[in-house]
mmCIF file with all atom_site columns, C-alpha atoms in Angstrom:
data_model
loop_
_atom_site.group_PDB
_atom_site.id
_atom_site.type_symbol
_atom_site.label_atom_id
_atom_site.label_alt_id
_atom_site.label_comp_id
_atom_site.label_asym_id
_atom_site.label_entity_id
_atom_site.label_seq_id
_atom_site.pdbx_PDB_ins_code
_atom_site.Cartn_x
_atom_site.Cartn_y
_atom_site.Cartn_z
_atom_site.occupancy
_atom_site.B_iso_or_equiv
_atom_site.pdbx_formal_charge
_atom_site.auth_seq_id
_atom_site.auth_comp_id
_atom_site.auth_asym_id
_atom_site.auth_atom_id
_atom_site.pdbx_PDB_model_num
ATOM 1   C CA . CYS A 1 1   ? 0.000   0.000  0.000   1.00 44.00 ? 1   CYS A CA 1
ATOM 2   C CA . GLU A 1 2   ? 2.884   2.382  0.796   1.00 43.00 ? 2   GLU A CA 1
ATOM 3   C CA . LYS A 1 3   ? 4.495   1.558  -2.560  1.00 45.00 ? 3   LYS A CA 1
ATOM 4   C CA . ARG A 1 4   ? 1.207   2.360  -4.314  1.00 48.00 ? 4   ARG A CA 1
ATOM 5   C CA . GLN A 1 5   ? 1.004   5.776  -2.591  1.00 45.00 ? 5   GLN A CA 1
ATOM 6   C CA . LEU A 1 6   ? 4.583   6.542  -3.641  1.00 45.00 ? 6   LEU A CA 1
ATOM 7   C CA . ARG A 1 7   ? 3.767   5.666  -7.260  1.00 54.00 ? 7   ARG A CA 1
ATOM 8   C CA . ARG A 1 8   ? 0.678   7.899  -7.221  1.00 61.00 ? 8   ARG A CA 1
ATOM 9   C CA . LYS A 1 9   ? 2.933   10.875 -6.530  1.00 71.00 ? 9   LYS A CA 1
ATOM 10  C CA . GLN A 1 10  ? 4.237   10.283 -10.056 1.00 83.00 ? 10  GLN A CA 1
ATOM 11  C CA . TRP A 1 11  ? 0.750   10.414 -11.626 1.00 89.00 ? 11  TRP A CA 1
ATOM 12  C CA . TYR A 1 12  ? -0.342  13.548 -13.459 1.00 92.00 ? 12  TYR A CA 1
ATOM 13  C CA . PRO A 1 13  ? -3.731  14.282 -15.064 1.00 94.00 ? 13  PRO A CA 1
ATOM 14  C CA . PHE A 1 14  ? -3.391  15.289 -18.703 1.00 95.00 ? 14  PHE A CA 1
ATOM 15  C CA . VAL A 1 15  ? -5.415  16.343 -21.729 1.00 96.00 ? 15  VAL A CA 1
ATOM 16  C CA . LEU A 1 16  ? -4.292  15.246 -25.186 1.00 97.00 ? 16  LEU A CA 1
ATOM 17  C CA . GLU A 1 17  ? -5.486  17.346 -28.160 1.00 97.00 ? 17  GLU A CA 1
ATOM 18  C CA . LYS A 1 18  ? -5.523  16.842 -31.917 1.00 96.00 ? 18  LYS A CA 1
ATOM 19  C CA . ASN A 1 19  ? -7.633  18.504 -34.616 1.00 94.00 ? 19  ASN A CA 1
ATOM 20  C CA . GLY A 1 20  ? -10.068 19.993 -32.097 1.00 95.00 ? 20  GLY A CA 1
ATOM 21  C CA . LYS A 1 21  ? -10.630 16.701 -30.251 1.00 97.00 ? 21  LYS A CA 1
ATOM 22  C CA . GLN A 1 22  ? -9.570  16.168 -26.652 1.00 97.00 ? 22  GLN A CA 1
ATOM 23  C CA . LYS A 1 23  ? -9.137  13.185 -24.358 1.00 97.00 ? 23  LYS A CA 1
ATOM 24  C CA . GLU A 1 24  ? -8.293  13.200 -20.669 1.00 97.00 ? 24  GLU A CA 1
ATOM 25  C CA . GLY A 1 25  ? -6.213  10.639 -18.867 1.00 96.00 ? 25  GLY A CA 1
ATOM 26  C CA . ILE A 1 26  ? -3.652  10.002 -16.162 1.00 95.00 ? 26  ILE A CA 1
ATOM 27  C CA . GLY A 1 27  ? 0.041   9.989  -17.028 1.00 94.00 ? 27  GLY A CA 1
ATOM 28  C CA . PHE A 1 28  ? 2.723   8.141  -15.089 1.00 92.00 ? 28  PHE A CA 1
ATOM 29  C CA . LEU A 1 29  ? 6.034   9.970  -14.804 1.00 89.00 ? 29  LEU A CA 1
ATOM 30  C CA . ASP A 1 30  ? 8.317   7.126  -15.862 1.00 81.00 ? 30  ASP A CA 1
ATOM 31  C CA . THR A 1 31  ? 11.828  8.049  -14.740 1.00 78.00 ? 31  THR A CA 1
ATOM 32  C CA . GLY A 1 32  ? 13.134  5.232  -16.941 1.00 75.00 ? 32  GLY A CA 1
ATOM 33  C CA . ASN A 1 33  ? 11.529  6.625  -20.094 1.00 78.00 ? 33  ASN A CA 1
ATOM 34  C CA . GLY A 1 34  ? 14.298  8.337  -22.026 1.00 83.00 ? 34  GLY A CA 1
ATOM 35  C CA . LEU A 1 35  ? 12.622  7.785  -25.385 1.00 89.00 ? 35  LEU A CA 1
ATOM 36  C CA . CYS A 1 36  ? 13.420  10.538 -27.895 1.00 90.00 ? 36  CYS A CA 1
ATOM 37  C CA . HIS A 1 37  ? 12.874  11.248 -31.579 1.00 91.00 ? 37  HIS A CA 1
ATOM 38  C CA . PRO A 1 38  ? 15.981  9.818  -33.267 1.00 87.00 ? 38  PRO A CA 1
ATOM 39  C CA . ARG A 1 39  ? 16.835  12.991 -35.186 1.00 91.00 ? 39  ARG A CA 1
ATOM 40  C CA . THR A 1 40  ? 15.425  15.941 -33.246 1.00 91.00 ? 40  THR A CA 1
ATOM 41  C CA . ARG A 1 41  ? 15.920  14.443 -29.747 1.00 90.00 ? 41  ARG A CA 1
ATOM 42  C CA . GLU A 1 42  ? 12.409  15.597 -28.772 1.00 91.00 ? 42  GLU A CA 1
ATOM 43  C CA . PRO A 1 43  ? 10.994  13.626 -25.830 1.00 92.00 ? 43  PRO A CA 1
ATOM 44  C CA . VAL A 1 44  ? 8.398   10.977 -26.639 1.00 94.00 ? 44  VAL A CA 1
ATOM 45  C CA . VAL A 1 45  ? 5.481   9.876  -24.473 1.00 95.00 ? 45  VAL A CA 1
ATOM 46  C CA . VAL A 1 46  ? 3.949   6.414  -24.866 1.00 94.00 ? 46  VAL A CA 1
ATOM 47  C CA . THR A 1 47  ? 0.353   5.211  -24.722 1.00 95.00 ? 47  THR A CA 1
ATOM 48  C CA . GLN A 1 48  ? -1.688  2.173  -25.641 1.00 95.00 ? 48  GLN A CA 1
ATOM 49  C CA . HIS A 1 49  ? -3.055  2.523  -29.158 1.00 94.00 ? 49  HIS A CA 1
ATOM 50  C CA . VAL A 1 50  ? -6.667  1.963  -28.104 1.00 94.00 ? 50  VAL A CA 1
ATOM 51  C CA . PHE A 1 51  ? -6.460  5.127  -25.941 1.00 96.00 ? 51  PHE A CA 1
ATOM 52  C CA . LEU A 1 52  ? -6.042  7.142  -29.175 1.00 96.00 ? 52  LEU A CA 1
ATOM 53  C CA . LYS A 1 53  ? -9.026  5.625  -31.010 1.00 95.00 ? 53  LYS A CA 1
ATOM 54  C CA . ASP A 1 54  ? -11.311 8.666  -30.591 1.00 95.00 ? 54  ASP A CA 1
ATOM 55  C CA . PHE A 1 55  ? -8.866  10.863 -32.523 1.00 95.00 ? 55  PHE A CA 1
ATOM 56  C CA . PHE A 1 56  ? -9.087  8.906  -35.784 1.00 94.00 ? 56  PHE A CA 1
ATOM 57  C CA . THR A 1 57  ? -11.627 7.556  -38.224 1.00 92.00 ? 57  THR A CA 1
ATOM 58  C CA . GLU A 1 58  ? -12.263 3.818  -37.928 1.00 94.00 ? 58  GLU A CA 1
ATOM 59  C CA . GLU A 1 59  ? -10.431 3.292  -41.224 1.00 91.00 ? 59  GLU A CA 1
ATOM 60  C CA . GLU A 1 60  ? -7.330  5.189  -40.056 1.00 90.00 ? 60  GLU A CA 1
ATOM 61  C CA . PHE A 1 61  ? -7.370  3.439  -36.684 1.00 92.00 ? 61  PHE A CA 1
ATOM 62  C CA . GLN A 1 62  ? -7.468  0.026  -38.403 1.00 90.00 ? 62  GLN A CA 1
ATOM 63  C CA . ARG A 1 63  ? -4.525  1.027  -40.642 1.00 87.00 ? 63  ARG A CA 1
ATOM 64  C CA . GLN A 1 64  ? -2.579  1.895  -37.507 1.00 89.00 ? 64  GLN A CA 1
ATOM 65  C CA . GLU A 1 65  ? -3.561  -1.450 -35.943 1.00 88.00 ? 65  GLU A CA 1
ATOM 66  C CA . ARG A 1 66  ? -2.128  -3.272 -38.975 1.00 85.00 ? 66  ARG A CA 1
ATOM 67  C CA . LEU A 1 67  ? 1.027   -1.188 -38.620 1.00 82.00 ? 67  LEU A CA 1
ATOM 68  C CA . LEU A 1 68  ? 1.382   -2.425 -35.046 1.00 84.00 ? 68  LEU A CA 1
ATOM 69  C CA . GLU A 1 69  ? 0.714   -6.004 -36.059 1.00 82.00 ? 69  GLU A CA 1
ATOM 70  C CA . PHE A 1 70  ? 3.023   -6.233 -39.062 1.00 77.00 ? 70  PHE A CA 1
ATOM 71  C CA . GLY A 1 71  ? 5.482   -3.388 -38.472 1.00 71.00 ? 71  GLY A CA 1
ATOM 72  C CA . VAL A 1 72  ? 5.018   -2.017 -41.986 1.00 63.00 ? 72  VAL A CA 1
ATOM 73  C CA . SER A 1 73  ? 2.144   -0.996 -44.164 1.00 61.00 ? 73  SER A CA 1
ATOM 74  C CA . THR A 1 74  ? 1.781   -0.453 -47.878 1.00 55.00 ? 74  THR A CA 1
ATOM 75  C CA . GLU A 1 75  ? -1.436  1.498  -47.282 1.00 62.00 ? 75  GLU A CA 1
ATOM 76  C CA . GLU A 1 76  ? -1.558  5.261  -47.428 1.00 64.00 ? 76  GLU A CA 1
ATOM 77  C CA . SER A 1 77  ? -1.983  6.782  -44.002 1.00 65.00 ? 77  SER A CA 1
ATOM 78  C CA . THR A 1 78  ? -3.644  10.111 -43.368 1.00 68.00 ? 78  THR A CA 1
ATOM 79  C CA . GLU A 1 79  ? -1.249  10.586 -40.438 1.00 77.00 ? 79  GLU A CA 1
ATOM 80  C CA . ALA A 1 80  ? 2.501   11.042 -40.715 1.00 84.00 ? 80  ALA A CA 1
ATOM 81  C CA . ILE A 1 81  ? 4.006   8.122  -38.815 1.00 87.00 ? 81  ILE A CA 1
ATOM 82  C CA . VAL A 1 82  ? 7.362   8.636  -37.093 1.00 89.00 ? 82  VAL A CA 1
ATOM 83  C CA . TRP A 1 83  ? 9.261   5.432  -36.266 1.00 89.00 ? 83  TRP A CA 1
ATOM 84  C CA . ILE A 1 84  ? 10.978  5.642  -32.892 1.00 91.00 ? 84  ILE A CA 1
ATOM 85  C CA . PRO A 1 85  ? 13.720  3.157  -31.998 1.00 90.00 ? 85  PRO A CA 1
ATOM 86  C CA . TYR A 1 86  ? 13.646  1.810  -28.447 1.00 86.00 ? 86  TYR A CA 1
ATOM 87  C CA . HIS A 1 87  ? 15.063  -0.863 -26.195 1.00 79.00 ? 87  HIS A CA 1
ATOM 88  C CA . SER A 1 88  ? 13.704  -2.145 -22.915 1.00 73.00 ? 88  SER A CA 1
ATOM 89  C CA . ILE A 1 89  ? 14.294  -4.769 -20.298 1.00 69.00 ? 89  ILE A CA 1
ATOM 90  C CA . GLY A 1 90  ? 13.458  -8.158 -21.736 1.00 69.00 ? 90  GLY A CA 1
ATOM 91  C CA . LYS A 1 91  ? 13.603  -6.936 -25.345 1.00 68.00 ? 91  LYS A CA 1
ATOM 92  C CA . ASP A 1 92  ? 16.764  -5.917 -27.156 1.00 69.00 ? 92  ASP A CA 1
ATOM 93  C CA . SER A 1 93  ? 15.310  -3.338 -29.491 1.00 79.00 ? 93  SER A CA 1
ATOM 94  C CA . GLY A 1 94  ? 12.413  -2.407 -31.704 1.00 84.00 ? 94  GLY A CA 1
ATOM 95  C CA . LEU A 1 95  ? 10.494  0.417  -33.342 1.00 87.00 ? 95  LEU A CA 1
ATOM 96  C CA . LEU A 1 96  ? 7.395   2.158  -32.063 1.00 90.00 ? 96  LEU A CA 1
ATOM 97  C CA . PRO A 1 97  ? 5.142   4.160  -34.375 1.00 91.00 ? 97  PRO A CA 1
ATOM 98  C CA . GLY A 1 98  ? 4.412   7.687  -33.240 1.00 92.00 ? 98  GLY A CA 1
ATOM 99  C CA . ILE A 1 99  ? 2.178   10.554 -34.265 1.00 94.00 ? 99  ILE A CA 1
ATOM 100 C CA . TYR A 1 100 ? 2.410   14.244 -33.431 1.00 96.00 ? 100 TYR A CA 1
ATOM 101 C CA . PHE A 1 101 ? -0.456  15.701 -31.397 1.00 96.00 ? 101 PHE A CA 1
ATOM 102 C CA . ASP A 1 102 ? -1.301  19.398 -31.215 1.00 96.00 ? 102 ASP A CA 1
ATOM 103 C CA . HIS A 1 103 ? -1.012  19.638 -27.434 1.00 95.00 ? 103 HIS A CA 1
ATOM 104 C CA . LEU A 1 104 ? -0.359  17.600 -24.340 1.00 94.00 ? 104 LEU A CA 1
ATOM 105 C CA . LYS A 1 105 ? -1.515  19.580 -21.301 1.00 93.00 ? 105 LYS A CA 1
ATOM 106 C CA . ILE A 1 106 ? -0.241  18.236 -18.001 1.00 91.00 ? 106 ILE A CA 1
ATOM 107 C CA . ARG A 1 107 ? -1.556  19.338 -14.623 1.00 89.00 ? 107 ARG A CA 1
ATOM 108 C CA . ASN A 1 108 ? 1.235   19.696 -12.093 1.00 83.00 ? 108 ASN A CA 1
ATOM 109 C CA . SER A 1 109 ? -0.097  20.744 -8.678  1.00 79.00 ? 109 SER A CA 1
ATOM 110 C CA . ASP A 1 110 ? -1.558  24.228 -9.262  1.00 81.00 ? 110 ASP A CA 1
ATOM 111 C CA . GLN A 1 111 ? -0.608  24.789 -12.895 1.00 85.00 ? 111 GLN A CA 1
ATOM 112 C CA . VAL A 1 112 ? -1.195  23.359 -16.355 1.00 87.00 ? 112 VAL A CA 1
ATOM 113 C CA . ILE A 1 113 ? 1.858   22.890 -18.529 1.00 86.00 ? 113 ILE A CA 1
ATOM 114 C CA . ASP A 1 114 ? 1.114   23.062 -22.262 1.00 88.00 ? 114 ASP A CA 1
ATOM 115 C CA . CYS A 1 115 ? 3.428   20.874 -24.342 1.00 89.00 ? 115 CYS A CA 1
ATOM 116 C CA . PRO A 1 116 ? 2.697   21.770 -27.985 1.00 92.00 ? 116 PRO A CA 1
ATOM 117 C CA . HIS A 1 117 ? 3.528   19.486 -30.914 1.00 93.00 ? 117 HIS A CA 1
ATOM 118 C CA . THR A 1 118 ? 4.043   16.396 -28.746 1.00 93.00 ? 118 THR A CA 1
ATOM 119 C CA . LEU A 1 119 ? 5.208   13.120 -30.254 1.00 95.00 ? 119 LEU A CA 1
ATOM 120 C CA . VAL A 1 120 ? 3.073   10.266 -28.924 1.00 96.00 ? 120 VAL A CA 1
ATOM 121 C CA . ALA A 1 121 ? 4.296   6.706  -29.541 1.00 94.00 ? 121 ALA A CA 1
ATOM 122 C CA . PHE A 1 122 ? 1.748   3.928  -29.315 1.00 94.00 ? 122 PHE A CA 1
ATOM 123 C CA . CYS A 1 123 ? 1.766   0.191  -28.729 1.00 91.00 ? 123 CYS A CA 1
ATOM 124 C CA . LYS A 1 124 ? -0.738  -2.672 -28.535 1.00 89.00 ? 124 LYS A CA 1
ATOM 125 C CA . GLU A 1 125 ? 0.305   -3.652 -25.023 1.00 89.00 ? 125 GLU A CA 1
ATOM 126 C CA . LYS A 1 126 ? -1.327  -2.194 -21.925 1.00 90.00 ? 126 LYS A CA 1
ATOM 127 C CA . ILE A 1 127 ? 0.622   0.665  -20.387 1.00 87.00 ? 127 ILE A CA 1
ATOM 128 C CA . SER A 1 128 ? -0.709  -0.215 -16.925 1.00 88.00 ? 128 SER A CA 1
ATOM 129 C CA . ALA A 1 129 ? -1.738  -3.768 -16.016 1.00 84.00 ? 129 ALA A CA 1
ATOM 130 C CA . GLN A 1 130 ? -4.526  -2.461 -13.773 1.00 84.00 ? 130 GLN A CA 1
ATOM 131 C CA . GLU A 1 131 ? -5.296  0.418  -16.174 1.00 84.00 ? 131 GLU A CA 1
ATOM 132 C CA . GLU A 1 132 ? -4.514  2.954  -13.447 1.00 90.00 ? 132 GLU A CA 1
ATOM 133 C CA . TYR A 1 133 ? -2.879  5.334  -15.923 1.00 92.00 ? 133 TYR A CA 1
ATOM 134 C CA . HIS A 1 134 ? -2.934  5.836  -19.685 1.00 95.00 ? 134 HIS A CA 1
ATOM 135 C CA . MET A 1 135 ? 0.409   7.298  -20.670 1.00 95.00 ? 135 MET A CA 1
ATOM 136 C CA . LEU A 1 136 ? 4.091   6.999  -19.801 1.00 93.00 ? 136 LEU A CA 1
ATOM 137 C CA . LEU A 1 137 ? 5.405   10.528 -19.499 1.00 93.00 ? 137 LEU A CA 1
ATOM 138 C CA . HIS A 1 138 ? 9.013   11.239 -20.458 1.00 89.00 ? 138 HIS A CA 1
ATOM 139 C CA . SER A 1 139 ? 11.718  11.230 -17.792 1.00 75.00 ? 139 SER A CA 1
ATOM 140 C CA . CYS A 1 140 ? 12.666  14.854 -18.573 1.00 78.00 ? 140 CYS A CA 1
ATOM 141 C CA . LEU A 1 141 ? 9.517   15.718 -16.623 1.00 56.00 ? 141 LEU A CA 1
ATOM 142 C CA . TYR A 1 142 ? 11.093  14.416 -13.432 1.00 46.00 ? 142 TYR A CA 1
ATOM 143 C CA . GLY A 1 143 ? 12.035  16.941 -10.788 1.00 42.00 ? 143 GLY A CA 1
ATOM 144 C CA . GLY A 1 144 ? 9.056   19.200 -10.235 1.00 42.00 ? 144 GLY A CA 1
ATOM 145 C CA . LYS A 1 145 ? 7.588   22.243 -11.921 1.00 43.00 ? 145 LYS A CA 1
ATOM 146 C CA . ASN A 1 146 ? 10.740  23.475 -13.654 1.00 40.00 ? 146 ASN A CA 1
ATOM 147 C CA . ALA A 1 147 ? 11.461  20.081 -15.200 1.00 47.00 ? 147 ALA A CA 1
ATOM 148 C CA . ILE A 1 148 ? 7.926   19.752 -16.536 1.00 46.00 ? 148 ILE A CA 1
ATOM 149 C CA . LYS A 1 149 ? 8.316   23.105 -18.298 1.00 43.00 ? 149 LYS A CA 1
ATOM 150 C CA . SER A 1 150 ? 11.362  21.758 -20.121 1.00 42.00 ? 150 SER A CA 1
ATOM 151 C CA . PHE A 1 151 ? 9.131   19.235 -21.873 1.00 43.00 ? 151 PHE A CA 1
ATOM 152 C CA . SER A 1 152 ? 7.668   21.809 -24.256 1.00 42.00 ? 152 SER A CA 1
ATOM 153 C CA . ALA A 1 153 ? 8.878   21.272 -27.797 1.00 36.00 ? 153 ALA A CA 1
ATOM 154 C CA . LYS A 1 154 ? 10.348  24.351 -29.425 1.00 34.00 ? 154 LYS A CA 1
#
């Protein structure tokens, strides 16, 4: 129970926005998430693909599902997919597809931090086994209010 309370201190409510649509969720500040765009070094957040479903047409969502299943697609996508290399414990390496969102707004105590043009990687796997949170926030957010401000893409 004490471990659970400690973890909750790393949870932040957020709003993700794209093309006038919004979705709220809880983000987990993952201090082990150092995922960055391979060229620009922008931080990347990660979510389960199904969390993003409301942002896309059914056709586009299914194209993205096939991308996750097969790793490539010959179909035209209406979204620009960015492939993000990663490695994790138990898996040597791989690629995650990502899409830019207009805004990621994170509530940190008494303020809302707007992170424009945020790269969101997605996967089929659950982000949280008990579905307590919906997104893994980047480790550059660690360290309080000033660190969260550094997340904004320029």
